[in-house]
Coordinates of C-alpha atoms in Angstrom, one line a residue:
Chain A
X14 CA 0.0 0.0 0.0
X15 CA 2.8 2.3 0.8
X16 CA 4.0 2.4 -2.8
X17 CA 0.6 3.4 -4.2
X18 CA 0.8 7.2 -3.5
X19 CA 4.3 7.3 -5.0
X20 CA 3.3 5.7 -8.3
X21 CA 0.2 7.9 -8.6
X22 CA 2.5 10.9 -7.8
X23 CA 4.9 9.9 -10.6
X24 CA 2.1 9.4 -13.0
X25 CA 0.8 12.8 -12.2
X26 CA 4.2 14.4 -12.7
X27 CA 4.6 12.6 -16.0
X28 CA 1.2 13.6 -17.2
X29 CA 1.4 17.3 -16.4
X30 CA 3.8 18.1 -19.3
X31 CA 1.7 16.0 -21.7
X32 CA -1.1 18.4 -22.6
X33 CA 1.2 20.9 -24.2
X34 CA 4.2 19.2 -25.7
X35 CA 4.5 21.7 -28.5
X36 CA 4.9 24.9 -26.6
X37 CA 7.7 24.2 -24.2
X38 CA 7.4 27.5 -22.5
X39 CA 3.9 27.0 -21.4
X40 CA 3.5 27.7 -17.7
X41 CA 2.0 24.3 -17.0
X42 CA 5.3 22.7 -18.0
X43 CA 7.7 25.1 -16.5
X44 CA 5.9 25.6 -13.2
X45 CA 5.8 22.0 -12.3
X46 CA 8.0 20.8 -9.5
X47 CA 11.2 18.9 -10.6
X48 CA 12.6 17.9 -7.3
X49 CA 11.4 18.4 -3.8
X50 CA 13.2 18.2 -0.5
X51 CA 11.1 17.2 2.5
X52 CA 12.5 17.9 5.9
X53 CA 16.0 17.1 4.8
X54 CA 18.8 17.0 7.5
X55 CA 22.3 16.1 6.4
X56 CA 25.0 15.2 8.9
X57 CA 28.7 14.4 8.7
X58 CA 29.2 11.8 11.4
X59 CA 27.4 13.2 14.4
X60 CA 27.7 16.8 13.2
X61 CA 24.6 18.3 11.5
X62 CA 25.7 20.4 8.5
X63 CA 22.2 21.5 7.5
X64 CA 18.9 21.0 9.1
X65 CA 15.2 20.7 8.2
X66 CA 15.3 21.9 4.6
X67 CA 12.0 22.1 2.8
X68 CA 12.4 23.1 -0.9
X69 CA 10.5 22.6 -4.2
X70 CA 12.7 23.1 -7.2
X71 CA 10.8 24.1 -10.3
X72 CA 11.3 22.4 -13.6
X73 CA 13.1 24.2 -16.5
X74 CA 14.2 27.1 -14.3
X75 CA 17.6 28.1 -12.9
X76 CA 17.6 28.0 -9.1
X77 CA 20.5 29.6 -7.2
X78 CA 21.6 28.6 -3.7
X79 CA 23.3 31.5 -2.0
X80 CA 24.6 32.0 1.5
X81 CA 27.7 32.5 3.6
X82 CA 30.4 29.8 3.7
X83 CA 29.6 26.8 5.8
X84 CA 25.8 27.2 5.5
X85 CA 25.4 23.8 3.8
X86 CA 24.3 24.9 0.3
X87 CA 26.9 22.7 -1.4
X88 CA 26.0 19.9 0.9
X89 CA 22.3 20.2 -0.1
X90 CA 23.3 20.4 -3.8
X91 CA 25.4 17.2 -3.6
X92 CA 22.5 15.5 -1.8
X93 CA 20.4 16.0 -4.9
X94 CA 22.3 13.4 -7.0
X95 CA 23.6 11.4 -4.1
X96 CA 27.2 12.7 -4.5
X97 CA 27.4 12.8 -0.7
X98 CA 27.4 9.0 -0.8
X99 CA 31.1 9.4 -1.7
X100 CA 31.9 11.2 1.5
X101 CA 32.5 8.8 4.3
X102 CA 30.2 9.4 7.3
X103 CA 27.7 11.5 5.5
X104 CA 24.1 10.7 6.2
X105 CA 20.7 12.1 5.2
X106 CA 17.3 12.2 7.0
X107 CA 14.1 13.2 5.3
X108 CA 13.1 12.7 1.7
X109 CA 14.5 13.9 -1.7
X110 CA 11.8 13.3 -4.2
X111 CA 12.6 13.2 -7.9
X112 CA 10.2 11.9 -10.5
X113 CA 7.9 10.7 -7.8
X114 CA 10.4 8.6 -6.0
X115 CA 12.6 9.2 -2.9
X116 CA 16.1 8.9 -4.3
X117 CA 17.3 7.8 -0.9
X118 CA 15.1 4.8 -1.0
X119 CA 17.4 1.8 -0.5
X120 CA 16.1 0.2 -3.8
X121 CA 17.3 3.3 -5.8
X122 CA 20.5 2.9 -7.7
X123 CA 22.7 6.0 -7.2
X124 CA 24.3 5.4 -10.5
X125 CA 21.0 5.7 -12.2
X126 CA 20.2 8.9 -10.3
X127 CA 23.4 10.5 -11.4
X128 CA 22.7 9.6 -15.0
X129 CA 19.5 11.6 -14.8
X130 CA 20.9 14.4 -12.6
X131 CA 24.2 15.5 -13.9
X132 CA 26.8 17.6 -12.1
X133 CA 29.4 20.3 -12.9
X134 CA 32.0 20.9 -10.2
X135 CA 33.8 23.9 -8.8
X136 CA 37.1 23.1 -10.3
X137 CA 37.1 22.1 -14.0
X138 CA 37.8 18.4 -14.0
X139 CA 38.1 17.0 -17.5
X140 CA 39.2 13.4 -17.8
X141 CA 42.8 12.9 -18.9
X142 CA 41.4 11.9 -22.4
X143 CA 40.9 13.7 -25.7
X144 CA 38.1 16.3 -25.9
X145 CA 36.1 13.9 -28.0
X146 CA 36.4 11.1 -25.5
X147 CA 35.6 13.4 -22.6
X148 CA 32.1 13.9 -24.2
X149 CA 31.7 10.3 -25.5
X150 CA 32.7 8.7 -22.3
X151 CA 29.5 9.5 -20.4
X152 CA 27.3 8.7 -23.4
X153 CA 28.9 5.4 -24.1
X154 CA 28.7 4.1 -20.5
X155 CA 25.0 5.2 -20.6
X156 CA 24.5 2.9 -23.6
X157 CA 24.2 5.6 -26.2
X158 CA 23.8 3.9 -29.6
X159 CA 23.4 6.8 -32.0
X160 CA 25.8 8.9 -34.0
X161 CA 28.6 9.7 -31.6
X162 CA 30.2 12.4 -33.8
X163 CA 26.8 14.1 -33.9
X164 CA 26.3 13.9 -30.2
X165 CA 29.8 15.3 -29.4
X166 CA 29.2 18.3 -31.7
X167 CA 25.7 18.9 -30.3
X168 CA 26.9 18.8 -26.7
X169 CA 29.8 21.1 -27.4
X170 CA 27.6 23.5 -29.3
X171 CA 25.0 23.6 -26.4
X172 CA 27.9 24.3 -24.0
X173 CA 29.1 27.1 -26.3
X174 CA 32.5 25.7 -26.7
X175 CA 32.3 24.1 -30.1
X176 CA 34.0 26.8 -32.1
X177 CA 37.0 26.7 -29.7
X178 CA 37.6 23.0 -29.9
X179 CA 36.1 21.8 -33.2
X180 CA 39.6 21.7 -34.7
X181 CA 41.3 19.9 -31.9
X182 CA 38.8 17.2 -30.8
X183 CA 41.6 14.6 -30.7
X184 CA 43.7 16.7 -28.4
X185 CA 43.8 16.3 -24.6
X186 CA 41.1 18.1 -22.6
X187 CA 43.9 19.7 -20.6
X188 CA 45.0 21.6 -23.7
X189 CA 42.0 24.0 -23.2
X190 CA 42.0 27.1 -21.0
X191 CA 40.3 27.0 -17.6
X192 CA 37.0 28.5 -18.9
X193 CA 37.0 26.2 -21.9
X194 CA 37.6 23.2 -19.7
X195 CA 34.7 24.2 -17.5
X196 CA 32.4 24.5 -20.6
X197 CA 33.8 21.1 -21.7
X198 CA 32.7 19.7 -18.4
X199 CA 29.2 21.2 -18.9
X200 CA 29.2 19.6 -22.4
X201 CA 30.2 16.3 -20.8
X202 CA 27.3 16.6 -18.3
X203 CA 24.8 17.5 -21.2
X204 CA 26.0 14.5 -23.3
X205 CA 24.4 12.0 -20.9
X206 CA 21.1 13.8 -21.5
X207 CA 20.2 14.4 -17.9
X208 CA 17.0 16.1 -16.8
X209 CA 18.7 18.2 -14.1
X210 CA 22.2 19.8 -14.1
X211 CA 23.7 20.7 -10.7
X212 CA 26.5 23.3 -10.7
X213 CA 28.7 23.8 -7.6
X214 CA 30.2 27.2 -8.0
X215 CA 31.0 26.6 -11.6
X216 CA 32.6 30.0 -12.2
X217 CA 34.6 30.5 -9.0
X218 CA 37.9 29.4 -10.7
X219 CA 37.3 31.5 -13.8
X220 CA 37.9 35.0 -15.1
X221 CA 34.9 37.4 -15.8
X222 CA 34.9 36.7 -19.6
X223 CA 34.7 32.9 -19.1
X224 CA 32.1 33.5 -16.4
X225 CA 29.9 35.5 -18.7
X226 CA 30.1 32.8 -21.4
X227 CA 29.1 30.1 -18.9
X228 CA 26.2 32.3 -17.8
X229 CA 25.1 32.7 -21.4
X230 CA 25.3 28.9 -21.7
X231 CA 23.1 28.5 -18.7
X232 CA 20.4 30.8 -20.2
X233 CA 20.5 28.5 -23.3
X234 CA 20.3 25.4 -21.3
X235 CA 17.4 26.2 -19.1
X236 CA 15.0 25.7 -22.0
X237 CA 15.6 22.0 -21.8
X238 CA 17.1 21.4 -18.4
X239 CA 16.5 22.3 -14.8
X240 CA 19.6 24.0 -13.4
X241 CA 20.5 24.3 -9.8
X242 CA 23.6 26.4 -9.1
X243 CA 25.5 27.2 -5.9
X244 CA 27.2 30.6 -6.1
X245 CA 29.0 33.0 -3.8
X246 CA 28.6 35.7 -6.4
X247 CA 25.3 37.5 -5.7
X248 CA 25.4 39.4 -9.0
X249 CA 25.7 36.0 -10.7
X250 CA 22.6 34.8 -8.9
X251 CA 20.7 38.0 -10.1
X252 CA 21.9 37.5 -13.7
X253 CA 21.2 33.8 -14.1
X254 CA 18.6 32.6 -11.6
X255 CA 14.8 32.6 -11.7
X256 CA 14.5 31.4 -8.2
X257 CA 16.9 31.9 -5.3
X258 CA 17.3 30.0 -2.0
X259 CA 19.1 31.8 0.8
X260 CA 20.9 29.6 3.4
X261 CA 22.4 30.8 6.6
X262 CA 24.2 29.1 9.5
X263 CA 23.7 29.7 13.1
X264 CA 25.3 28.3 16.3
X265 CA 23.1 25.9 18.2
X266 CA 23.4 25.4 22.0
X267 CA 25.3 22.3 22.9
X268 CA 26.7 22.0 19.3
X269 CA 30.3 22.3 18.4
X270 CA 29.8 24.2 15.1
X271 CA 27.3 26.1 13.2
X272 CA 24.3 24.4 11.6
X273 CA 23.0 25.5 8.2
X274 CA 19.3 26.0 7.5
X275 CA 17.2 27.4 4.6
X276 CA 16.1 30.9 5.4
X277 CA 14.1 31.9 2.4
X278 CA 13.2 30.6 -1.0
X279 CA 11.5 32.8 -3.6
X280 CA 11.8 34.5 -7.0
X281 CA 15.3 36.0 -7.4
X282 CA 13.7 39.4 -7.7
X283 CA 11.9 39.1 -4.4
X284 CA 15.0 37.8 -2.6
X285 CA 17.1 40.7 -3.7
X286 CA 14.6 43.5 -3.6
X287 CA 12.0 42.7 -0.9
X288 CA 13.0 39.7 1.1
X289 CA 10.8 38.5 3.8
X290 CA 13.5 37.9 6.3
X291 CA 15.8 40.3 8.0
X292 CA 18.8 37.9 7.6
X293 CA 18.2 37.8 3.8
X294 CA 18.1 41.5 3.6
X295 CA 21.3 41.9 5.6
X296 CA 23.1 39.3 3.4
X297 CA 22.0 40.6 0.0
X298 CA 22.7 44.2 0.9
X299 CA 26.3 43.1 2.0
X300 CA 25.9 43.7 5.7
X301 CA 27.4 40.3 6.5
X302 CA 28.7 37.2 4.8
Chain B
X243 CA 78.3 45.1 0.4
X244 CA 80.9 42.8 -1.1
X245 CA 81.3 39.1 -0.6
X246 CA 84.0 38.4 2.0
X247 CA 85.2 34.7 1.9
X248 CA 87.0 35.1 5.3
X249 CA 83.8 35.7 7.2
X250 CA 83.0 32.7 9.5
X251 CA 79.5 32.2 8.0
X252 CA 80.9 32.0 4.5
X253 CA 83.7 29.6 5.6
X254 CA 81.2 27.4 7.3
X255 CA 79.0 27.5 4.3
X256 CA 81.9 26.4 2.1
X257 CA 82.9 23.6 4.5
X258 CA 79.4 22.2 4.7
X259 CA 79.0 22.3 0.9
X260 CA 82.3 20.4 0.5
X261 CA 81.4 17.8 3.1
X262 CA 78.0 17.2 1.6
X263 CA 79.6 16.9 -1.9
X264 CA 82.1 14.3 -0.6
X265 CA 79.4 12.2 1.0
X266 CA 77.3 12.4 -2.2
X267 CA 80.3 11.1 -4.2
X268 CA 80.8 8.3 -1.7
X269 CA 77.2 7.3 -2.1
X270 CA 77.3 6.8 -5.9
X271 CA 80.8 5.2 -5.7
X272 CA 79.6 1.7 -4.9
X273 CA 77.4 1.6 -8.0
X274 CA 80.2 2.9 -10.3
X275 CA 82.8 0.5 -8.7
X276 CA 80.4 -2.5 -9.0
X277 CA 79.7 -1.7 -12.6
X278 CA 83.4 -1.2 -13.5
X279 CA 84.6 -4.2 -11.5
X280 CA 82.0 -6.5 -13.0
X281 CA 82.6 -5.1 -16.5
X282 CA 86.4 -5.6 -16.0
X283 CA 86.1 -9.2 -14.9
X284 CA 83.0 -10.3 -16.8
X285 CA 83.0 -8.1 -19.9
X286 CA 85.8 -10.1 -21.6
X287 CA 83.7 -13.2 -22.1
X288 CA 80.8 -11.4 -23.7
X289 CA 80.1 -13.2 -27.0
X290 CA 77.3 -14.7 -29.0
X291 CA 77.8 -18.2 -27.8
X292 CA 77.4 -17.0 -24.2
X293 CA 73.7 -16.5 -24.9
X294 CA 73.2 -19.7 -26.9
X295 CA 75.2 -22.4 -25.1
X296 CA 74.9 -24.4 -21.9
X297 CA 77.5 -24.1 -19.1
X298 CA 80.4 -26.6 -19.6
X299 CA 80.8 -29.7 -17.5
X300 CA 83.3 -29.3 -14.6
X301 CA 86.8 -29.3 -16.0
X302 CA 85.8 -28.4 -19.6
X303 CA 86.3 -25.1 -21.3
X304 CA 84.0 -22.6 -23.1
X305 CA 80.2 -22.8 -22.9
X306 CA 77.6 -20.1 -22.1
X307 CA 74.8 -19.2 -19.7
X308 CA 71.9 -19.4 -22.2
X309 CA 69.8 -21.7 -19.9
X310 CA 70.3 -19.3 -16.9
X311 CA 69.3 -16.2 -18.9
X312 CA 66.2 -18.0 -20.2
X313 CA 65.5 -19.4 -16.7
X314 CA 65.7 -16.0 -15.1
X315 CA 63.3 -14.6 -17.7
X316 CA 60.8 -17.5 -17.1
X317 CA 60.9 -17.4 -13.3
X318 CA 60.6 -13.6 -13.3
X319 CA 57.7 -13.9 -15.8
X320 CA 55.9 -16.4 -13.5
X321 CA 56.5 -14.1 -10.5
X322 CA 55.1 -11.1 -12.5
X323 CA 52.0 -13.0 -13.6
X324 CA 51.2 -13.8 -10.0
X325 CA 52.3 -10.6 -8.2
X326 CA 51.0 -8.0 -10.7
X327 CA 47.3 -8.9 -10.7
X328 CA 47.2 -9.6 -7.0
X329 CA 49.3 -6.5 -6.2
X330 CA 47.4 -4.1 -8.4
X331 CA 44.1 -5.6 -7.3
X332 CA 45.1 -5.3 -3.7
X333 CA 46.2 -1.7 -4.2
X334 CA 42.9 -0.8 -5.9
X335 CA 41.0 -2.3 -3.0
X336 CA 43.0 -0.3 -0.5
X337 CA 42.8 3.0 -2.3
X338 CA 39.3 2.8 -3.9
X339 CA 37.2 0.5 -1.9
X340 CA 38.3 0.7 1.7
X341 CA 40.3 3.9 2.2
X342 CA 40.5 3.8 6.0
X343 CA 38.6 0.8 7.2
X344 CA 40.2 -1.4 9.8
X345 CA 40.7 -4.2 7.3
X346 CA 42.5 -1.8 4.9
X347 CA 44.7 -0.5 7.8
X348 CA 45.6 -4.1 8.7
X349 CA 46.4 -5.0 5.1
X350 CA 48.6 -1.8 4.8
X351 CA 50.4 -2.6 8.0
X352 CA 51.1 -6.3 7.1
X353 CA 52.1 -5.2 3.6
X354 CA 54.7 -2.9 5.1
X355 CA 55.9 -5.7 7.4
X356 CA 56.1 -8.1 4.4
X357 CA 58.3 -5.5 2.6
X358 CA 60.8 -5.9 5.4
X359 CA 60.8 -9.7 5.5
X360 CA 64.3 -10.9 4.4
X361 CA 64.2 -12.6 1.0
X362 CA 65.6 -15.9 2.4
X363 CA 62.5 -16.2 4.6
X364 CA 60.3 -16.0 1.6
X365 CA 62.4 -18.9 0.1
X366 CA 62.1 -21.0 3.2
X367 CA 58.4 -20.3 3.3
X368 CA 57.8 -21.5 -0.3
X369 CA 60.1 -24.4 0.3
X370 CA 58.0 -25.6 3.2
X371 CA 54.7 -24.8 1.5
X372 CA 55.4 -26.1 -2.0
X373 CA 58.7 -27.8 -2.5
X374 CA 58.7 -30.1 0.6
X375 CA 55.0 -31.0 0.2
X376 CA 55.4 -31.7 -3.6
X377 CA 52.0 -30.1 -4.3
X378 CA 52.6 -29.6 -8.1
X379 CA 52.5 -33.0 -9.8
X380 CA 54.6 -34.5 -7.1
X381 CA 57.5 -32.3 -8.2
X382 CA 59.7 -30.8 -5.6
X383 CA 62.0 -28.0 -6.8
X384 CA 60.5 -26.2 -9.7
X385 CA 60.5 -22.9 -11.7
X386 CA 56.9 -22.5 -10.4
X387 CA 58.1 -22.6 -6.8
X388 CA 60.8 -20.1 -7.6
X389 CA 58.3 -17.8 -9.3
X390 CA 56.0 -17.9 -6.3
X391 CA 58.8 -17.1 -3.9
X392 CA 59.8 -14.1 -6.0
X393 CA 56.1 -13.1 -6.3
X394 CA 56.0 -12.9 -2.5
X395 CA 58.9 -10.5 -2.6
X396 CA 57.4 -8.4 -5.4
X397 CA 53.9 -8.1 -3.8
X398 CA 54.6 -5.4 -1.2
X399 CA 56.2 -3.1 -3.8
X400 CA 53.4 -3.5 -6.3
X401 CA 50.6 -3.0 -3.7
X402 CA 52.3 0.0 -2.2
X403 CA 53.0 1.8 -5.4
X404 CA 49.5 1.1 -6.7
X405 CA 47.9 2.3 -3.5
X406 CA 50.1 5.5 -3.4
X407 CA 49.7 6.0 -7.2
X408 CA 45.9 5.8 -7.0
X409 CA 45.9 8.2 -4.0
X410 CA 47.6 10.8 -6.2
X411 CA 44.7 10.8 -8.6
X412 CA 42.7 14.0 -7.8
X413 CA 39.4 13.4 -6.1
X414 CA 37.7 15.7 -8.6
X415 CA 38.3 13.1 -11.3
X416 CA 36.4 10.5 -9.4
X417 CA 33.5 12.9 -8.8
X418 CA 33.5 13.8 -12.5
X419 CA 33.2 10.2 -13.5
X420 CA 30.5 9.5 -10.9
X421 CA 28.8 12.7 -11.9
X422 CA 28.2 11.5 -15.4
X423 CA 26.7 8.3 -14.1
X424 CA 29.7 6.0 -14.1
X425 CA 29.5 3.0 -11.8
X426 CA 32.4 2.4 -9.5
X427 CA 33.8 -0.3 -11.7
X428 CA 33.8 1.9 -14.8
X429 CA 35.2 4.8 -12.9
X430 CA 38.1 2.7 -11.7
X431 CA 38.9 0.9 -14.9
X432 CA 38.3 3.6 -17.4
X433 CA 39.2 6.8 -15.6
X434 CA 41.3 6.2 -12.4
X435 CA 43.6 3.4 -13.5
X436 CA 44.6 5.1 -16.8
X437 CA 45.3 8.3 -14.8
X438 CA 47.5 6.4 -12.4
X439 CA 49.2 4.3 -15.1
X440 CA 52.6 5.9 -14.7
X441 CA 53.3 5.3 -11.0
X442 CA 51.8 1.8 -11.2
X443 CA 53.9 0.8 -14.2
X444 CA 57.0 2.3 -12.7
X445 CA 56.5 0.4 -9.4
X446 CA 55.8 -2.8 -11.3
X447 CA 59.0 -2.5 -13.3
X448 CA 61.1 -1.7 -10.3
X449 CA 59.6 -4.7 -8.4
X450 CA 60.4 -6.9 -11.4
X451 CA 64.0 -5.7 -11.5
X452 CA 64.4 -6.3 -7.8
X453 CA 63.0 -9.8 -8.1
X454 CA 65.1 -10.7 -11.1
X455 CA 68.3 -10.3 -9.1
X456 CA 67.2 -12.3 -6.0
X457 CA 69.3 -15.4 -5.1
X458 CA 68.3 -16.5 -1.6
X459 CA 64.6 -17.4 -2.4
X460 CA 65.6 -19.3 -5.5
X461 CA 68.2 -21.6 -3.9
X462 CA 65.5 -23.4 -2.0
X463 CA 62.8 -23.3 -4.7
X464 CA 64.0 -23.3 -8.3
X465 CA 67.3 -24.9 -7.4
X466 CA 69.5 -25.2 -10.4
X467 CA 69.9 -27.1 -13.6
X468 CA 72.8 -27.5 -16.0
X469 CA 70.3 -28.1 -18.9
X470 CA 67.8 -26.1 -20.8
X471 CA 64.5 -25.4 -19.0
X472 CA 62.2 -28.4 -19.0
X473 CA 58.9 -26.8 -18.3
X474 CA 57.9 -24.8 -15.3
X475 CA 57.4 -27.8 -13.0
X476 CA 61.1 -28.8 -13.1
X477 CA 64.2 -27.3 -11.5
X478 CA 65.4 -24.4 -13.6
X479 CA 68.7 -22.5 -13.9
X480 CA 68.7 -18.8 -13.0
X481 CA 71.4 -16.2 -13.3
X482 CA 71.7 -15.4 -9.7
X483 CA 71.9 -19.0 -8.5
X484 CA 74.4 -19.7 -11.4
X485 CA 76.6 -16.9 -10.0
X486 CA 76.2 -18.3 -6.5
X487 CA 77.2 -21.8 -7.6
X488 CA 79.9 -21.1 -10.1
X489 CA 81.7 -18.4 -8.2
X490 CA 82.8 -20.8 -5.5
X491 CA 83.6 -23.7 -7.8
X492 CA 87.3 -24.7 -8.1
X493 CA 87.2 -24.4 -11.9
X494 CA 88.5 -21.5 -14.0
X495 CA 85.8 -21.7 -16.7
X496 CA 83.0 -21.6 -14.2
X497 CA 84.5 -18.7 -12.3
X498 CA 84.7 -16.7 -15.5
X499 CA 81.1 -17.6 -16.4
X500 CA 80.0 -16.4 -13.0
X501 CA 81.6 -13.0 -13.6
X502 CA 80.1 -12.7 -17.1
X503 CA 76.7 -13.7 -15.7
X504 CA 77.1 -11.0 -13.1
X505 CA 77.7 -8.5 -15.8
X506 CA 74.7 -9.6 -17.8
X507 CA 72.5 -9.5 -14.8
X508 CA 73.5 -6.0 -13.7
X509 CA 73.0 -4.8 -17.3
X510 CA 69.5 -6.4 -17.4
X511 CA 68.5 -4.8 -14.1
X512 CA 70.0 -1.5 -15.1
X513 CA 67.9 -1.7 -18.3
X514 CA 64.8 -2.4 -16.3
X515 CA 65.4 0.7 -14.1
X516 CA 66.0 2.8 -17.2
X517 CA 62.7 1.5 -18.6
X518 CA 60.9 2.5 -15.4
X519 CA 62.3 6.0 -15.7
X520 CA 61.4 6.1 -19.4
X521 CA 57.8 5.1 -18.6
X522 CA 57.6 7.7 -15.9
X523 CA 58.7 10.4 -18.4
X524 CA 56.9 9.2 -21.6
X525 CA 53.5 9.1 -20.0
X526 CA 53.8 12.6 -18.4
X527 CA 51.5 14.9 -20.4

């Protein structure tokens, strides 16, 4: 009986985009919830990093996570595709629902989750392979059977890095500049055709020009993908994000360190112009953090 | 403003530089002397027949060490075939599957202890385990037993270098692979192992070079044979045991062959070390 509500939920979320498959920008599609966090608490060992997060991430939108260092925004991001599994001692309470299923259900395969929810990391991390193989790797292990040349070109074009590497596809991924490497990593994430792309401070190691290009890439991508980005750069959040979640950290009595929590989640415009919480206002106006 | 060599700090500086230089020279002297001495004594007999002929019977002249060269290659190959898969697999387990579990800690510690076990102990161990019990087709001394004894010696080096080499692979690379939906197996075999190829290959070649020169474990296990190798389950001649046997024989021809074999063995091990350096350099991007 316990599985019944879940299956009906997944059926509902599958059906909602169906009535308007032609107009992709129809509000019925874009306003649907892609992922939701229900009372999520994440701990490293006995230390709680972030507590009681409730969040509904909308589909085909860019959502930014902002907040001071140590508030748990990266931790929450990594929880969305079970990347935290790789960190020893990390545990999660609550539910992270994607496509009608709790991805922390013991029956769920984390590998399958990561195929549908891709990730771009803070530091560009191309594989020590050729540019072509960097893109083809993910697609191949996901059982992609189509025209690989075409997929490589399409992915690199979507990540706005095709022009810079079309003449050196057989060279090492390291031969590119930092900004190009990061866009290669975005192309690599796109190539597996995920539904969601998580970005953990993707521009923090890049110069302003490369940052601008990656932001343009994000604007292109959000038509087809749900993007969730962690950023320390508030201007970046204003430029790219439709929705913004502000996290903060506070000391708790009896605890050894600060515990992160979600303060406010709303449209980016609201967060930066008329936030509902004093802490949000203080942070976005530069009074702390 | 100007450099004054008579100042005490400058004199001490010069003295220390000189002392360190002298010690460094002394440190490389053994290698140079060994090479020159072996070349002087053994280089004279280098010829084509050395590699193609069997050692002469006691009291006879001429002959070669062809069977011992072939035997060393066979025994080392057996050892490599055993130690490389086990060692690389063990290193992968330590680094990728159980980074700091109690079992991994125990394996790491025993591996370090095994690295310090004298080579003769490894020989006695395999003698007791395989030679004395005649487990292989009722054969006692055999190339197989020799190879296993050498594999025991190679194992710690291979495990250690694999473990350390894999730890050098940046964590971001693992995340990147998992992030595109790679399973752990695919991540390790297609991304992590290729990235760590250089240190693993270097460690393996050094371990092979070390094993190829070992004598003590082979005396009890591979024994010796004056004939060409007769399969891997029979006693086999090896260079190091040939040197050990022939150097103390009261015959001129055998003593000369021992010197020549020393020279060939040193050159082989030197070549393996150079190969390891070359691998390390060639694979660097």
